[in-house]
mmCIF file of C-alpha atoms in Angstrom:
data_model
loop_
_atom_site.group_PDB
_atom_site.id
_atom_site.type_symbol
_atom_site.label_atom_id
_atom_site.label_comp_id
_atom_site.label_asym_id
_atom_site.label_seq_id
_atom_site.Cartn_x
_atom_site.Cartn_y
_atom_site.Cartn_z
ATOM 1 C CA MET A 1 -63.620 -40.808 -25.634
ATOM 2 C CA ASN A 2 -60.067 -41.362 -24.645
ATOM 3 C CA ILE A 3 -57.402 -39.594 -22.754
ATOM 4 C CA PHE A 4 -55.663 -38.209 -25.687
ATOM 5 C CA ARG A 5 -58.885 -36.627 -27.096
ATOM 6 C CA LEU A 6 -59.933 -35.470 -23.490
ATOM 7 C CA THR A 7 -56.617 -33.642 -22.825
ATOM 8 C CA GLY A 8 -56.761 -32.371 -26.496
ATOM 9 C CA ASP A 9 -60.235 -30.735 -25.927
ATOM 10 C CA LEU A 10 -58.978 -29.403 -22.622
ATOM 11 C CA SER A 11 -55.870 -27.935 -24.091
ATOM 12 C CA HIS A 12 -57.821 -26.268 -26.842
ATOM 13 C CA LEU A 13 -60.340 -24.930 -24.297
ATOM 14 C CA LEU A 14 -57.465 -23.629 -22.131
ATOM 15 C CA ALA A 15 -55.981 -22.033 -25.220
ATOM 16 C CA ILE A 16 -59.183 -20.179 -26.109
ATOM 17 C CA LEU A 17 -59.517 -19.110 -22.506
ATOM 18 C CA ILE A 18 -55.906 -17.900 -22.324
ATOM 19 C CA LEU A 19 -56.405 -15.775 -25.166
ATOM 20 C CA LEU A 20 -59.700 -14.263 -24.002
ATOM 21 C CA TRP A 21 -57.973 -13.626 -20.459
ATOM 22 C CA LYS A 22 -54.927 -12.149 -22.042
ATOM 23 C CA ILE A 23 -56.903 -9.694 -24.112
ATOM 24 C CA TRP A 24 -59.221 -8.776 -21.253
ATOM 25 C CA LYS A 25 -56.725 -8.464 -18.476
ATOM 26 C CA THR A 26 -54.237 -6.480 -20.570
ATOM 27 C CA ARG A 27 -57.025 -4.595 -22.367
ATOM 28 C CA SER A 28 -54.956 -4.955 -25.495
ATOM 29 C CA CYS A 29 -54.783 -7.531 -28.372
ATOM 30 C CA SER A 30 -51.329 -6.519 -29.402
ATOM 31 C CA GLY A 31 -49.479 -9.418 -30.968
ATOM 32 C CA ILE A 32 -52.741 -11.132 -31.681
ATOM 33 C CA SER A 33 -53.632 -11.695 -35.318
ATOM 34 C CA GLY A 34 -57.421 -10.812 -35.757
ATOM 35 C CA ARG A 35 -57.165 -12.604 -39.102
ATOM 36 C CA SER A 36 -56.413 -15.985 -37.445
ATOM 37 C CA GLN A 37 -59.353 -15.367 -35.137
ATOM 38 C CA ILE A 38 -61.676 -14.656 -38.134
ATOM 39 C CA LEU A 39 -60.526 -17.945 -39.677
ATOM 40 C CA PHE A 40 -61.093 -19.956 -36.382
ATOM 41 C CA ALA A 41 -64.581 -18.277 -35.986
ATOM 42 C CA THR A 42 -65.225 -19.575 -39.551
ATOM 43 C CA VAL A 43 -63.834 -22.959 -38.701
ATOM 44 C CA TYR A 44 -66.147 -23.535 -35.601
ATOM 45 C CA THR A 45 -69.153 -21.991 -37.464
ATOM 46 C CA ALA A 46 -68.840 -24.375 -40.450
ATOM 47 C CA ARG A 47 -67.962 -27.262 -38.237
ATOM 48 C CA TYR A 48 -70.626 -27.176 -35.519
ATOM 49 C CA LEU A 49 -73.716 -26.357 -37.596
ATOM 50 C CA ASP A 50 -74.632 -29.978 -36.670
ATOM 51 C CA LEU A 51 -75.011 -28.631 -33.087
ATOM 52 C CA PHE A 52 -78.797 -28.643 -33.514
ATOM 53 C CA THR A 53 -79.200 -31.595 -35.840
ATOM 54 C CA ASN A 54 -77.486 -34.398 -34.287
ATOM 55 C CA PHE A 55 -76.965 -34.624 -30.580
ATOM 56 C CA VAL A 56 -73.718 -36.653 -29.601
ATOM 57 C CA SER A 57 -73.496 -35.848 -25.886
ATOM 58 C CA VAL A 58 -73.794 -33.151 -23.384
ATOM 59 C CA TYR A 59 -70.047 -32.654 -23.285
ATOM 60 C CA ASN A 60 -69.851 -32.358 -27.136
ATOM 61 C CA SER A 61 -72.667 -29.797 -27.324
ATOM 62 C CA VAL A 62 -71.406 -27.622 -24.383
ATOM 63 C CA MET A 63 -67.853 -27.647 -25.854
ATOM 64 C CA LYS A 64 -69.138 -26.546 -29.169
ATOM 65 C CA ILE A 65 -71.132 -23.697 -27.780
ATOM 66 C CA ILE A 66 -68.211 -22.609 -25.628
ATOM 67 C CA PHE A 67 -65.928 -22.725 -28.738
ATOM 68 C CA ILE A 68 -68.276 -20.729 -31.076
ATOM 69 C CA ALA A 69 -69.045 -18.202 -28.273
ATOM 70 C CA ALA A 70 -65.510 -17.672 -27.188
ATOM 71 C CA ALA A 71 -64.487 -17.350 -30.936
ATOM 72 C CA PHE A 72 -66.993 -14.524 -31.639
ATOM 73 C CA ALA A 73 -66.022 -12.866 -28.085
ATOM 74 C CA THR A 74 -62.447 -12.816 -29.113
ATOM 75 C CA LEU A 75 -63.441 -11.253 -32.422
ATOM 76 C CA TYR A 76 -65.584 -8.655 -30.643
ATOM 77 C CA LEU A 77 -62.592 -7.765 -28.215
ATOM 78 C CA ILE A 78 -60.225 -7.406 -31.237
ATOM 79 C CA TYR A 79 -62.287 -5.535 -33.681
ATOM 80 C CA VAL A 80 -64.666 -3.561 -31.424
ATOM 81 C CA LYS A 81 -63.540 -3.253 -27.803
ATOM 82 C CA PHE A 82 -59.868 -2.926 -28.066
ATOM 83 C CA LYS A 83 -59.625 -1.914 -31.584
ATOM 84 C CA ALA A 84 -57.249 0.798 -30.931
ATOM 85 C CA THR A 85 -54.707 -1.850 -29.760
ATOM 86 C CA TYR A 86 -55.125 -4.122 -32.772
ATOM 87 C CA ASP A 87 -51.735 -4.465 -34.784
ATOM 88 C CA ARG A 88 -53.418 -3.674 -38.253
ATOM 89 C CA ASN A 89 -50.098 -2.806 -39.802
ATOM 90 C CA HIS A 90 -48.463 -6.103 -38.980
ATOM 91 C CA ASP A 91 -51.614 -8.435 -39.347
ATOM 92 C CA THR A 92 -51.483 -8.544 -43.091
ATOM 93 C CA PHE A 93 -51.566 -12.171 -44.045
ATOM 94 C CA ARG A 94 -53.949 -12.492 -47.163
ATOM 95 C CA ILE A 95 -56.524 -14.891 -45.680
ATOM 96 C CA GLU A 96 -58.288 -15.177 -48.985
ATOM 97 C CA PHE A 97 -55.344 -17.264 -50.142
ATOM 98 C CA LEU A 98 -56.221 -19.739 -47.375
ATOM 99 C CA LEU A 99 -60.086 -19.609 -47.636
ATOM 100 C CA ALA A 100 -60.379 -20.120 -51.390
ATOM 101 C CA PRO A 101 -58.170 -23.254 -51.597
ATOM 102 C CA CYS A 102 -59.682 -24.893 -48.607
ATOM 103 C CA ALA A 103 -63.138 -24.272 -49.993
ATOM 104 C CA LEU A 104 -62.033 -25.682 -53.474
ATOM 105 C CA LEU A 105 -60.436 -28.623 -51.909
ATOM 106 C CA ALA A 106 -63.412 -29.266 -49.565
ATOM 107 C CA LEU A 107 -65.683 -29.425 -52.607
ATOM 108 C CA ILE A 108 -63.317 -31.840 -54.454
ATOM 109 C CA LEU A 109 -62.017 -33.957 -51.595
ATOM 110 C CA ASN A 110 -64.545 -35.002 -49.307
ATOM 111 C CA HIS A 111 -66.341 -38.093 -47.792
ATOM 112 C CA GLU A 112 -69.848 -37.199 -48.926
ATOM 113 C CA PHE A 113 -71.105 -34.451 -51.035
ATOM 114 C CA THR A 114 -73.673 -33.054 -48.850
ATOM 115 C CA ILE A 115 -73.841 -29.393 -47.451
ATOM 116 C CA LEU A 116 -72.908 -30.598 -43.822
ATOM 117 C CA GLU A 117 -70.111 -32.769 -44.878
ATOM 118 C CA VAL A 118 -68.507 -30.286 -47.272
ATOM 119 C CA LEU A 119 -68.690 -27.561 -44.594
ATOM 120 C CA TRP A 120 -67.259 -30.029 -42.069
ATOM 121 C CA THR A 121 -64.373 -30.918 -44.514
ATOM 122 C CA PHE A 122 -63.907 -27.068 -45.269
ATOM 123 C CA SER A 123 -63.469 -26.451 -41.483
ATOM 124 C CA ILE A 124 -61.040 -29.197 -41.203
ATOM 125 C CA TYR A 125 -58.773 -27.967 -43.986
ATOM 126 C CA LEU A 126 -59.196 -24.332 -42.957
ATOM 127 C CA GLU A 127 -58.312 -25.100 -39.286
ATOM 128 C CA SER A 128 -55.076 -26.717 -40.443
ATOM 129 C CA VAL A 129 -53.762 -23.420 -41.868
ATOM 130 C CA ALA A 130 -55.810 -20.983 -39.595
ATOM 131 C CA ILE A 131 -52.744 -20.143 -37.393
ATOM 132 C CA LEU A 132 -50.695 -18.959 -40.416
ATOM 133 C CA PRO A 133 -51.530 -15.318 -39.875
ATOM 134 C CA GLN A 134 -50.762 -15.451 -36.243
ATOM 135 C CA LEU A 135 -47.444 -17.201 -36.868
ATOM 136 C CA PHE A 136 -46.727 -14.698 -39.832
ATOM 137 C CA LEU A 137 -47.617 -11.844 -37.199
ATOM 138 C CA VAL A 138 -45.270 -13.292 -34.688
ATOM 139 C CA SER A 139 -42.508 -13.533 -37.310
ATOM 140 C CA LYS A 140 -42.997 -10.076 -38.535
ATOM 141 C CA THR A 141 -42.715 -8.448 -34.925
ATOM 142 C CA GLY A 142 -39.957 -10.996 -34.107
ATOM 143 C CA GLU A 143 -41.401 -11.704 -30.742
ATOM 144 C CA ALA A 144 -44.601 -12.684 -28.872
ATOM 145 C CA GLU A 145 -45.731 -11.883 -25.167
ATOM 146 C CA THR A 146 -45.137 -14.872 -22.949
ATOM 147 C CA ILE A 147 -48.918 -15.194 -22.451
ATOM 148 C CA THR A 148 -49.385 -15.404 -26.200
ATOM 149 C CA SER A 149 -46.786 -18.060 -26.482
ATOM 150 C CA HIS A 150 -48.613 -20.105 -23.850
ATOM 151 C CA TYR A 151 -51.773 -19.594 -25.849
ATOM 152 C CA LEU A 152 -49.958 -20.872 -29.049
ATOM 153 C CA PHE A 153 -48.487 -23.699 -27.162
ATOM 154 C CA ALA A 154 -51.862 -24.916 -25.861
ATOM 155 C CA LEU A 155 -53.465 -24.528 -29.203
ATOM 156 C CA GLY A 156 -50.780 -26.340 -31.131
ATOM 157 C CA SER A 157 -50.732 -29.150 -28.373
ATOM 158 C CA TYR A 158 -54.528 -29.792 -28.897
ATOM 159 C CA ARG A 159 -54.146 -31.122 -32.436
ATOM 160 C CA ALA A 160 -50.947 -32.912 -31.643
ATOM 161 C CA LEU A 161 -52.927 -34.779 -28.887
ATOM 162 C CA TYR A 162 -55.720 -35.438 -31.463
ATOM 163 C CA LEU A 163 -53.119 -37.184 -33.561
ATOM 164 C CA LEU A 164 -52.513 -39.574 -30.532
ATOM 165 C CA ASN A 165 -56.298 -39.982 -30.230
ATOM 166 C CA TRP A 166 -56.602 -40.993 -33.931
ATOM 167 C CA ILE A 167 -53.845 -43.527 -33.314
ATOM 168 C CA TYR A 168 -55.521 -44.854 -30.395
ATOM 169 C CA ARG A 169 -58.836 -44.928 -32.130
ATOM 170 C CA TYR A 170 -57.255 -46.820 -35.101
ATOM 171 C CA TYR A 171 -55.895 -49.547 -32.903
ATOM 172 C CA PHE A 172 -58.663 -49.926 -30.479
ATOM 173 C CA GLU A 173 -61.891 -48.883 -32.502
ATOM 174 C CA GLY A 174 -60.553 -49.537 -36.196
ATOM 175 C CA PHE A 175 -61.810 -45.873 -36.775
ATOM 176 C CA PHE A 176 -59.805 -43.555 -38.757
ATOM 177 C CA ASP A 177 -60.652 -40.461 -40.909
ATOM 178 C CA LEU A 178 -58.037 -39.849 -43.522
ATOM 179 C CA ILE A 179 -58.994 -36.105 -44.121
ATOM 180 C CA ALA A 180 -58.792 -35.181 -40.464
ATOM 181 C CA ILE A 181 -55.606 -37.117 -39.875
ATOM 182 C CA VAL A 182 -53.824 -35.403 -42.923
ATOM 183 C CA ALA A 183 -55.022 -31.981 -42.050
ATOM 184 C CA GLY A 184 -54.073 -32.707 -38.407
ATOM 185 C CA ILE A 185 -50.607 -33.619 -39.385
ATOM 186 C CA VAL A 186 -50.146 -30.415 -41.309
ATOM 187 C CA GLN A 187 -51.717 -28.302 -38.646
ATOM 188 C CA THR A 188 -49.224 -29.840 -36.186
ATOM 189 C CA VAL A 189 -46.181 -29.475 -38.326
ATOM 190 C CA LEU A 190 -46.910 -25.749 -38.695
ATOM 191 C CA TYR A 191 -46.369 -25.374 -35.056
ATOM 192 C CA CYS A 192 -43.009 -27.376 -34.946
ATOM 193 C CA ASP A 193 -40.825 -24.342 -35.398
ATOM 194 C CA PHE A 194 -42.817 -22.549 -32.699
ATOM 195 C CA PHE A 195 -42.722 -25.559 -30.383
ATOM 196 C CA TYR A 196 -38.947 -25.650 -30.604
ATOM 197 C CA LEU A 197 -38.721 -21.933 -29.590
ATOM 198 C CA TYR A 198 -41.227 -22.389 -26.939
ATOM 199 C CA ILE A 199 -39.429 -25.356 -25.277
ATOM 200 C CA THR A 200 -36.089 -23.870 -25.673
ATOM 201 C CA ARG A 201 -36.717 -20.367 -24.556
ATOM 202 C CA VAL A 202 -40.035 -19.667 -22.779
ATOM 203 C CA ILE A 203 -39.795 -22.831 -20.423
ATOM 204 C CA LYS A 204 -36.401 -21.246 -19.357
ATOM 205 C CA GLY A 205 -38.099 -18.111 -18.450
ATOM 206 C CA ARG A 206 -36.803 -16.210 -21.471
ATOM 207 C CA ALA A 207 -38.945 -14.131 -23.962
ATOM 208 C CA LEU A 208 -40.083 -15.823 -27.079
ATOM 209 C CA LYS A 209 -37.727 -13.906 -29.506
ATOM 210 C CA LEU A 210 -37.336 -15.172 -33.021
ATOM 211 C CA PRO A 211 -33.655 -15.287 -33.985
ATOM 212 C CA ALA A 212 -33.274 -12.166 -36.027
ATOM 213 C CA LYS B 1 -65.749 -45.011 -50.178
ATOM 214 C CA LYS B 2 -68.409 -43.419 -48.289
ATOM 215 C CA GLN B 3 -67.551 -43.317 -44.554
ATOM 216 C CA THR B 4 -70.939 -42.761 -42.670
ATOM 217 C CA ILE B 5 -69.060 -41.984 -39.434
ATOM 218 C CA ILE B 6 -70.840 -40.143 -36.939
ATOM 219 C CA LYS B 7 -69.051 -36.868 -35.952
ATOM 220 C CA ASP B 8 -68.358 -37.457 -32.326
ATOM 221 C CA GLU B 9 -65.167 -35.345 -32.329
ATOM 222 C CA LEU B 10 -64.797 -31.696 -31.856
#
Protein backbone atom coordinates (compact mmCIF):
# COMPACT_ATOMS: atom_id res chain seq x y z
CA MET A 1 0.00 0.00 0.00
CA ASN A 2 1.26 3.50 -0.77
CA ILE A 3 -0.01 7.03 -0.25
CA PHE A 4 -1.25 7.36 -3.82
CA ARG A 5 -3.32 4.20 -3.66
CA LEU A 6 -4.64 5.05 -0.18
CA THR A 7 -5.73 8.56 -1.17
CA GLY A 8 -7.10 7.08 -4.39
CA ASP A 9 -9.26 4.59 -2.51
CA LEU A 10 -10.39 7.27 -0.06
CA SER A 11 -11.25 9.59 -2.95
CA HIS A 12 -13.23 6.77 -4.51
CA LEU A 13 -15.01 6.09 -1.22
CA LEU A 14 -15.69 9.83 -0.82
CA ALA A 15 -17.22 9.99 -4.30
CA ILE A 16 -19.56 7.09 -3.60
CA LEU A 17 -20.61 8.59 -0.25
CA ILE A 18 -21.13 12.06 -1.79
CA LEU A 19 -23.45 10.54 -4.38
CA LEU A 20 -25.47 8.59 -1.79
CA TRP A 21 -25.63 11.69 0.40
CA LYS A 22 -26.75 13.95 -2.46
CA ILE A 23 -29.59 11.64 -3.49
CA TRP A 24 -30.64 10.96 0.09
CA LYS A 25 -30.47 14.61 1.28
CA THR A 26 -32.06 16.23 -1.75
CA ARG A 27 -34.41 13.20 -2.10
CA SER A 28 -33.73 13.49 -5.79
CA CYS A 29 -31.48 11.84 -8.35
CA SER A 30 -31.85 14.61 -10.92
CA GLY A 31 -28.69 15.09 -12.93
CA ILE A 32 -27.50 11.58 -12.05
CA SER A 33 -27.16 8.95 -14.74
CA GLY A 34 -28.74 5.72 -13.55
CA ARG A 35 -27.09 3.98 -16.48
CA SER A 36 -23.61 4.88 -15.26
CA GLN A 37 -24.56 3.53 -11.85
CA ILE A 38 -25.69 0.27 -13.47
CA LEU A 39 -22.26 0.04 -15.10
CA PHE A 40 -20.47 0.75 -11.82
CA ALA A 41 -22.50 -1.93 -10.01
CA THR A 42 -21.53 -4.32 -12.81
CA VAL A 43 -17.87 -3.31 -12.48
CA TYR A 44 -17.73 -3.98 -8.74
CA THR A 45 -19.69 -7.22 -8.98
CA ALA A 46 -17.44 -8.58 -11.75
CA ARG A 47 -14.27 -7.41 -10.03
CA TYR A 48 -14.94 -8.37 -6.43
CA LEU A 49 -16.14 -11.93 -6.90
CA ASP A 50 -12.79 -12.95 -5.35
CA LEU A 51 -14.04 -11.37 -2.13
CA PHE A 52 -14.74 -14.85 -0.77
CA THR A 53 -12.04 -16.85 -2.50
CA ASN A 54 -8.80 -15.02 -1.77
CA PHE A 55 -8.44 -12.85 1.30
CA VAL A 56 -5.94 -10.00 0.85
CA SER A 57 -6.49 -7.86 3.95
CA VAL A 58 -9.26 -6.60 6.20
CA TYR A 59 -9.00 -3.20 4.51
CA ASN A 60 -9.34 -4.81 1.05
CA SER A 61 -12.37 -6.88 2.03
CA VAL A 62 -14.11 -4.08 3.90
CA MET A 63 -13.69 -1.64 1.01
CA LYS A 64 -14.98 -4.20 -1.50
CA ILE A 65 -18.09 -4.80 0.60
CA ILE A 66 -18.67 -1.05 0.97
CA PHE A 67 -18.26 -0.42 -2.78
CA ILE A 68 -20.65 -3.21 -3.76
CA ALA A 69 -23.21 -2.28 -1.10
CA ALA A 70 -23.07 1.44 -1.97
CA ALA A 71 -23.41 0.71 -5.69
CA PHE A 72 -26.59 -1.32 -5.21
CA ALA A 73 -27.94 1.12 -2.64
CA THR A 74 -27.49 3.90 -5.21
CA LEU A 75 -29.33 1.84 -7.83
CA TYR A 76 -32.15 1.27 -5.35
CA LEU A 77 -32.42 5.01 -4.62
CA ILE A 78 -32.43 5.90 -8.31
CA TYR A 79 -34.70 3.22 -9.73
CA VAL A 80 -37.00 2.53 -6.79
CA LYS A 81 -37.10 5.07 -3.97
CA PHE A 82 -36.68 8.30 -5.91
CA LYS A 83 -37.68 6.90 -9.28
CA ALA A 84 -39.97 9.90 -9.90
CA THR A 85 -36.94 12.22 -9.96
CA TYR A 86 -34.92 10.07 -12.34
CA ASP A 87 -34.17 12.00 -15.53
CA ARG A 88 -35.22 9.23 -17.94
CA ASN A 89 -35.41 11.52 -20.96
CA HIS A 90 -31.84 12.69 -20.76
CA ASP A 91 -30.19 9.51 -19.47
CA THR A 92 -30.22 7.80 -22.84
CA PHE A 93 -26.63 6.68 -23.50
CA ARG A 94 -26.71 3.21 -25.08
CA ILE A 95 -24.75 1.21 -22.49
CA GLU A 96 -24.93 -1.93 -24.62
CA PHE A 97 -22.41 -0.16 -26.86
CA LEU A 98 -20.08 -0.17 -23.86
CA LEU A 99 -20.87 -3.57 -22.38
CA ALA A 100 -20.47 -5.63 -25.55
CA PRO A 101 -17.07 -4.26 -26.68
CA CYS A 102 -15.68 -4.49 -23.13
CA ALA A 103 -16.86 -8.08 -22.82
CA LEU A 104 -15.41 -8.96 -26.21
CA LEU A 105 -12.09 -7.25 -25.48
CA ALA A 106 -11.89 -8.99 -22.09
CA LEU A 107 -12.23 -12.34 -23.83
CA ILE A 108 -9.46 -11.51 -26.27
CA LEU A 109 -7.07 -9.32 -24.29
CA ASN A 110 -6.45 -10.68 -20.80
CA HIS A 111 -3.64 -12.01 -18.63
CA GLU A 112 -5.15 -15.45 -18.17
CA PHE A 113 -8.16 -17.16 -19.69
CA THR A 114 -9.95 -18.07 -16.45
CA ILE A 115 -13.39 -17.00 -15.28
CA LEU A 116 -12.15 -14.74 -12.48
CA GLU A 117 -9.40 -13.19 -14.62
CA VAL A 118 -11.68 -12.52 -17.61
CA LEU A 119 -14.33 -11.01 -15.31
CA TRP A 120 -11.67 -8.87 -13.65
CA THR A 121 -10.42 -7.72 -17.07
CA PHE A 122 -14.00 -7.00 -18.17
CA SER A 123 -14.50 -4.88 -15.03
CA ILE A 124 -11.29 -2.95 -15.74
CA TYR A 125 -12.31 -2.16 -19.31
CA LEU A 126 -15.89 -1.34 -18.32
CA GLU A 127 -14.84 0.94 -15.48
CA SER A 128 -12.76 3.02 -17.88
CA VAL A 129 -15.89 3.97 -19.85
CA ALA A 130 -18.57 3.63 -17.16
CA ILE A 131 -18.72 7.39 -16.57
CA LEU A 132 -19.66 8.13 -20.20
CA PRO A 133 -23.44 8.04 -19.66
CA GLN A 134 -23.01 10.47 -16.76
CA LEU A 135 -20.82 12.86 -18.74
CA PHE A 136 -23.25 12.51 -21.65
CA LEU A 137 -26.14 13.45 -19.32
CA VAL A 138 -24.27 16.50 -18.02
CA SER A 139 -23.51 17.58 -21.60
CA LYS A 140 -27.16 17.12 -22.58
CA THR A 141 -28.53 19.10 -19.66
CA GLY A 142 -25.66 21.57 -20.08
CA GLU A 143 -25.05 21.81 -16.37
CA ALA A 144 -24.52 19.85 -13.14
CA GLU A 145 -25.41 20.57 -9.54
CA THR A 146 -22.35 21.59 -7.54
CA ILE A 147 -22.61 18.49 -5.34
CA THR A 148 -22.68 16.33 -8.48
CA SER A 149 -19.54 18.03 -9.78
CA HIS A 150 -17.80 17.28 -6.46
CA TYR A 151 -18.86 13.65 -6.91
CA LEU A 152 -17.38 13.59 -10.41
CA PHE A 153 -14.18 15.30 -9.28
CA ALA A 154 -13.61 12.77 -6.49
CA LEU A 155 -14.44 9.88 -8.79
CA GLY A 156 -12.14 11.12 -11.55
CA SER A 157 -9.33 11.84 -9.09
CA TYR A 158 -9.35 8.29 -7.72
CA ARG A 159 -8.11 6.70 -10.95
CA ALA A 160 -5.68 9.57 -11.59
CA LEU A 161 -4.19 8.81 -8.16
CA TYR A 162 -4.07 5.14 -9.11
CA LEU A 163 -1.92 6.10 -12.11
CA LEU A 164 0.55 7.67 -9.65
CA ASN A 165 0.27 4.50 -7.56
CA TRP A 166 1.27 2.39 -10.58
CA ILE A 167 4.24 4.64 -11.32
CA TYR A 168 5.29 4.31 -7.68
CA ARG A 169 4.84 0.52 -7.71
CA TYR A 170 6.74 0.20 -10.97
CA TYR A 171 9.78 1.99 -9.58
CA PHE A 172 9.74 0.60 -6.05
CA GLU A 173 8.23 -2.85 -6.52
CA GLY A 174 8.80 -3.54 -10.21
CA PHE A 175 5.06 -4.23 -10.41
CA PHE A 176 2.96 -3.15 -13.36
CA ASP A 177 -0.23 -4.31 -14.98
CA LEU A 178 -0.52 -2.97 -18.50
CA ILE A 179 -4.26 -3.70 -18.80
CA ALA A 180 -5.07 -1.72 -15.65
CA ILE A 181 -2.68 1.08 -16.62
CA VAL A 182 -3.97 1.59 -20.17
CA ALA A 183 -7.59 1.43 -19.02
CA GLY A 184 -6.76 3.79 -16.15
CA ILE A 185 -5.27 6.31 -18.57
CA VAL A 186 -8.36 6.14 -20.81
CA GLN A 187 -10.60 6.53 -17.76
CA THR A 188 -8.69 9.57 -16.48
CA VAL A 189 -8.48 11.21 -19.91
CA LEU A 190 -12.28 11.05 -20.19
CA TYR A 191 -12.47 13.33 -17.15
CA CYS A 192 -10.00 15.93 -18.44
CA ASP A 193 -12.65 18.13 -20.00
CA PHE A 194 -14.67 17.97 -16.77
CA PHE A 195 -11.55 18.57 -14.61
CA TYR A 196 -10.89 21.76 -16.60
CA LEU A 197 -14.44 23.02 -16.05
CA TYR A 198 -14.34 22.01 -12.39
CA ILE A 199 -11.06 23.80 -11.68
CA THR A 200 -11.97 26.95 -13.63
CA ARG A 201 -15.57 27.24 -12.46
CA VAL A 202 -16.66 25.23 -9.45
CA ILE A 203 -13.56 26.07 -7.38
CA LYS A 204 -14.33 29.76 -7.96
CA GLY A 205 -17.82 29.22 -6.60
CA ARG A 206 -19.57 29.38 -9.94
CA ALA A 207 -21.96 26.67 -11.11
CA LEU A 208 -20.71 24.02 -13.50
CA LYS A 209 -22.20 25.17 -16.78
CA LEU A 210 -20.95 23.75 -20.04
CA PRO A 211 -20.25 26.45 -22.65
CA ALA A 212 -23.40 26.37 -24.78
CA UNK B 1 3.18 -13.64 -20.63
CA UNK B 2 1.23 -15.02 -17.73
CA UNK B 3 1.33 -12.66 -14.80
CA UNK B 4 0.33 -14.48 -11.66
CA UNK B 5 -0.09 -11.22 -9.78
CA UNK B 6 -2.23 -11.35 -6.71
CA UNK B 7 -4.99 -8.82 -7.04
CA UNK B 8 -4.29 -6.66 -4.03
CA UNK B 9 -5.76 -3.49 -5.56
CA UNK B 10 -9.39 -2.44 -5.39
